[in-house]
Structure formats: C-alpha cells, structure tokens
Amino acid sequence: DSGVTQTPKHLITATGQRVTLRCSPRSGDLSVYWYQQSLDQGLQFLIQYYNGEERAKGNILERFSAQQFPDLHSELNLSSLELGDSALYFCASSPQGSLGSDTQYFGPGTRLTVL
Amino acid sequence: SQKIEQNSEALNIQEGKTATLTCNYTNYSPAYLQWYRQDPGRGPVFLLLIRENEKEKRKERLKVTFDTTLKQSLFHITASQPADSATYLCALDSQTGANNLFFGTGTRLTVIP
C-alpha cells in the first residue's frame, strides 16, 4: 500500500458527460501528479501540482482540468468525454516536486470507461 | 521531443536466470533515470533511481546501469523468481525543474517456473 488513495476505483459513463476523479496523497507529500495510462499510449503525464499551485503540465487536453486543495488532496475533472478517454488514471505523490530524484508513489488508479 | 524505448514488449525467462531489460532514449539528456514495477491493474511501484553521474546501482537482486553516451539503461534481475513476473517501466525526469516523469511503454516479464 503506497499510502495514496484514489476514488472511485471504477467509473462507467457516457460520451459527452463530465466526471471528477479524486486523489489523496501520502501524509506529508506536497506534490501530486496525474497520469493517464491507455493500452496504446502507455503512461502519459498530464499535470503536476505542488502545494496548491500548478507546477508542470504535460499532454493534458483542454477538456481536462485539475486542482489541488488546501488540504493537498487533488481532483481531476474530465469533461465532454469521448470514447478515447477510456483509460486508467493514476495519481502519484512525492514529498517535494522540484527534484528529478523525488520518488513518486502511485495510487491504485481509477478505471474510466466511456460508452 | 524525447523518445523512450524499451527493447521488447515481452520477455520470457526460466526461473533462476538473469533477466535483462533495456531502456533507450533519444533527443534527451536526463539527470535521473528511474525503474518502476507495475502489476496488472495496479499502480507502478518505485524500484531504483540512478543519477547521470552514476554508472551502476544495486538493490538486493536488482541492478541498474546508466550509460549516458549510449543513452541507455539496463535493468537486471538476478536469480529471477516467478514472483518477479510483472511489467517494468523506465522513467526519465523532465529536466523542467519540476519532478514529472516521462515513462517508457514497459517490458512485460514472465518468469517460467
């Protein structure tokens, strides 16, 4: 158990809908990262927050947004969902977030299925 | 943009042998390289980190090498066991001052009893 929690575990929804994925980092970790993993794309970095502020952005679609709250939990919002958004979404956390050597601890993931 | 390739999608080896996985990258000069293990349906788990000025790092039965000239990292599991069967991912730091990682597509290792 990494100490990172994600809810829900599974999510099934229809095209055009909006969903919110939630992540609670390990106690004491200030950075939260979101990754998308699909069969054809592998694990892709979406966005990183550090202590409430956006720190780095990857290939995140404009339909997706995220935020980190004062209690350091984070939410990833996915809107106008398309079939291609079906994937595993992982949240990870790390103590800091400004060092390339900071180990990331991954949550169990949320499996999103868009029908 | 950077490109990370892991040499094979799947690797099967006999129990007790050494498994060697390869990670090659182009258009990039990472300061750190990490290896993660991922079991089906679960999140990746950190195994080892190696810095650009380190040639080799060991942890129990695991060994990682990092050749910045060849732009390659090798990941070895000695005396492999069926419990080592999993997908192994290499990851490079983004060098943006943040800590986000770029992952390879992974190699699925199966250790046959």
mmCIF file of N, CA, C and O in Angstrom, chain B residues 27-60:
data_model
loop_
_atom_site.group_PDB
_atom_site.id
_atom_site.type_symbol
_atom_site.label_atom_id
_atom_site.label_comp_id
_atom_site.label_asym_id
_atom_site.label_seq_id
_atom_site.Cartn_x
_atom_site.Cartn_y
_atom_site.Cartn_z
ATOM 1 N N ASN B 27 17.041 12.218 -28.129
ATOM 2 C CA ASN B 27 16.681 13.648 -28.053
ATOM 3 C C ASN B 27 16.548 14.122 -26.618
ATOM 4 O O ASN B 27 15.668 14.934 -26.309
ATOM 5 N N TYR B 28 17.423 13.619 -25.756
ATOM 6 C CA TYR B 28 17.233 13.933 -24.342
ATOM 7 C C TYR B 28 18.499 13.655 -23.556
ATOM 8 O O TYR B 28 19.288 12.800 -23.933
ATOM 9 N N SER B 29 18.672 14.361 -22.469
ATOM 10 C CA SER B 29 19.783 14.116 -21.555
ATOM 11 C C SER B 29 19.274 14.195 -20.127
ATOM 12 O O SER B 29 19.409 15.221 -19.459
ATOM 13 N N PRO B 30 18.650 13.130 -19.640
ATOM 14 C CA PRO B 30 18.078 13.169 -18.294
ATOM 15 C C PRO B 30 19.151 13.191 -17.217
ATOM 16 O O PRO B 30 20.230 12.654 -17.400
ATOM 17 N N ALA B 31 18.827 13.834 -16.112
ATOM 18 C CA ALA B 31 19.738 13.840 -14.968
ATOM 19 C C ALA B 31 19.512 12.610 -14.100
ATOM 20 O O ALA B 31 20.395 12.192 -13.360
ATOM 21 N N TYR B 32 18.304 12.035 -14.191
ATOM 22 C CA TYR B 32 17.956 10.877 -13.380
ATOM 23 C C TYR B 32 17.168 9.900 -14.239
ATOM 24 O O TYR B 32 16.451 10.296 -15.148
ATOM 25 N N LEU B 33 17.291 8.646 -13.912
ATOM 26 C CA LEU B 33 16.509 7.619 -14.575
ATOM 27 C C LEU B 33 15.992 6.690 -13.485
ATOM 28 O O LEU B 33 16.734 6.308 -12.585
ATOM 29 N N GLN B 34 14.711 6.350 -13.578
ATOM 30 C CA GLN B 34 14.097 5.504 -12.556
ATOM 31 C C GLN B 34 13.496 4.269 -13.197
ATOM 32 O O GLN B 34 13.108 4.289 -14.367
ATOM 33 N N TRP B 35 13.408 3.215 -12.423
ATOM 34 C CA TRP B 35 12.720 1.998 -12.846
ATOM 35 C C TRP B 35 11.576 1.711 -11.886
ATOM 36 O O TRP B 35 11.731 1.829 -10.664
ATOM 37 N N TYR B 36 10.433 1.348 -12.472
ATOM 38 C CA TYR B 36 9.234 1.016 -11.708
ATOM 39 C C TYR B 36 8.736 -0.354 -12.122
ATOM 40 O O TYR B 36 8.925 -0.793 -13.256
ATOM 41 N N ARG B 37 8.041 -0.984 -11.192
ATOM 42 C CA ARG B 37 7.377 -2.256 -11.469
ATOM 43 C C ARG B 37 5.882 -2.014 -11.440
ATOM 44 O O ARG B 37 5.368 -1.314 -10.555
ATOM 45 N N GLN B 38 5.167 -2.599 -12.405
ATOM 46 C CA GLN B 38 3.714 -2.480 -12.410
ATOM 47 C C GLN B 38 3.069 -3.845 -12.589
ATOM 48 O O GLN B 38 3.338 -4.547 -13.562
ATOM 49 N N ASP B 39 2.212 -4.203 -11.665
ATOM 50 C CA ASP B 39 1.418 -5.423 -11.773
ATOM 51 C C ASP B 39 0.079 -5.087 -12.410
ATOM 52 O O ASP B 39 -0.381 -3.942 -12.315
ATOM 53 N N PRO B 40 -0.562 -6.078 -13.061
ATOM 54 C CA PRO B 40 -1.805 -5.783 -13.797
ATOM 55 C C PRO B 40 -2.846 -5.091 -12.930
ATOM 56 O O PRO B 40 -3.134 -5.539 -11.816
ATOM 57 N N GLY B 41 -3.386 -3.992 -13.437
ATOM 58 C CA GLY B 41 -4.450 -3.282 -12.754
ATOM 59 C C GLY B 41 -4.023 -2.494 -11.532
ATOM 60 O O GLY B 41 -4.864 -1.986 -10.797
ATOM 61 N N ARG B 42 -2.719 -2.373 -11.319
ATOM 62 C CA ARG B 42 -2.222 -1.662 -10.142
ATOM 63 C C ARG B 42 -1.297 -0.521 -10.557
ATOM 64 O O ARG B 42 -0.843 -0.445 -11.697
ATOM 65 N N GLY B 43 -1.037 0.381 -9.619
ATOM 66 C CA GLY B 43 -0.148 1.493 -9.910
ATOM 67 C C GLY B 43 1.310 1.070 -9.904
ATOM 68 O O GLY B 43 1.689 0.099 -9.252
ATOM 69 N N PRO B 44 2.151 1.780 -10.638
ATOM 70 C CA PRO B 44 3.594 1.485 -10.643
ATOM 71 C C PRO B 44 4.182 1.642 -9.243
ATOM 72 O O PRO B 44 3.737 2.479 -8.463
ATOM 73 N N VAL B 45 5.205 0.832 -8.980
ATOM 74 C CA VAL B 45 5.908 0.877 -7.701
ATOM 75 C C VAL B 45 7.381 1.160 -7.973
ATOM 76 O O VAL B 45 8.007 0.478 -8.791
ATOM 77 N N PHE B 46 7.923 2.153 -7.310
ATOM 78 C CA PHE B 46 9.314 2.561 -7.490
ATOM 79 C C PHE B 46 10.263 1.441 -7.071
ATOM 80 O O PHE B 46 10.081 0.810 -6.028
ATOM 81 N N LEU B 47 11.306 1.223 -7.896
ATOM 82 C CA LEU B 47 12.322 0.222 -7.584
ATOM 83 C C LEU B 47 13.677 0.866 -7.339
ATOM 84 O O LEU B 47 14.281 0.684 -6.280
ATOM 85 N N LEU B 48 14.190 1.569 -8.336
ATOM 86 C CA LEU B 48 15.544 2.107 -8.247
ATOM 87 C C LEU B 48 15.642 3.425 -8.996
ATOM 88 O O LEU B 48 14.939 3.633 -9.993
ATOM 89 N N LEU B 49 16.546 4.268 -8.534
ATOM 90 C CA LEU B 49 16.869 5.520 -9.222
ATOM 91 C C LEU B 49 18.369 5.561 -9.424
ATOM 92 O O LEU B 49 19.135 5.195 -8.535
ATOM 93 N N ILE B 50 18.779 6.036 -10.594
ATOM 94 C CA ILE B 50 20.207 6.191 -10.868
ATOM 95 C C ILE B 50 20.441 7.569 -11.455
ATOM 96 O O ILE B 50 19.646 8.054 -12.267
ATOM 97 N N ARG B 51 21.488 8.227 -11.015
ATOM 98 C CA ARG B 51 21.811 9.575 -11.475
ATOM 99 C C ARG B 51 22.748 9.511 -12.676
ATOM 100 O O ARG B 51 23.455 8.528 -12.869
ATOM 101 N N GLU B 52 22.823 10.586 -13.413
ATOM 102 C CA GLU B 52 23.619 10.602 -14.642
ATOM 103 C C GLU B 52 25.097 10.396 -14.370
ATOM 104 O O GLU B 52 25.825 9.920 -15.242
ATOM 105 N N ASN B 53 25.556 10.739 -13.171
ATOM 106 C CA ASN B 53 26.980 10.573 -12.867
ATOM 107 C C ASN B 53 27.276 9.232 -12.194
ATOM 108 O O ASN B 53 28.390 8.981 -11.759
ATOM 109 N N GLU B 54 26.256 8.367 -12.114
ATOM 110 C CA GLU B 54 26.441 7.026 -11.561
ATOM 111 C C GLU B 54 26.411 6.023 -12.698
ATOM 112 O O GLU B 54 25.591 6.114 -13.602
ATOM 113 N N LYS B 55 27.319 5.052 -12.628
ATOM 114 C CA LYS B 55 27.352 4.034 -13.682
ATOM 115 C C LYS B 55 26.449 2.860 -13.343
ATOM 116 O O LYS B 55 25.887 2.211 -14.235
ATOM 117 N N GLU B 56 26.327 2.575 -12.047
ATOM 118 C CA GLU B 56 25.625 1.355 -11.636
ATOM 119 C C GLU B 56 25.007 1.561 -10.261
ATOM 120 O O GLU B 56 25.552 2.274 -9.420
ATOM 121 N N LYS B 57 23.856 0.915 -10.045
ATOM 122 C CA LYS B 57 23.199 0.956 -8.745
ATOM 123 C C LYS B 57 22.626 -0.426 -8.482
ATOM 124 O O LYS B 57 22.067 -1.058 -9.390
ATOM 125 N N ARG B 58 22.757 -0.882 -7.235
ATOM 126 C CA ARG B 58 22.245 -2.215 -6.881
ATOM 127 C C ARG B 58 21.305 -2.143 -5.692
ATOM 128 O O ARG B 58 21.457 -1.299 -4.820
ATOM 129 N N LYS B 59 20.361 -3.072 -5.694
ATOM 130 C CA LYS B 59 19.463 -3.228 -4.558
ATOM 131 C C LYS B 59 19.023 -4.679 -4.546
ATOM 132 O O LYS B 59 18.266 -5.116 -5.411
ATOM 133 N N GLU B 60 19.543 -5.420 -3.596
ATOM 134 C CA GLU B 60 19.230 -6.851 -3.469
ATOM 135 C C GLU B 60 19.507 -7.545 -4.805
ATOM 136 O O GLU B 60 20.640 -7.518 -5.285
#
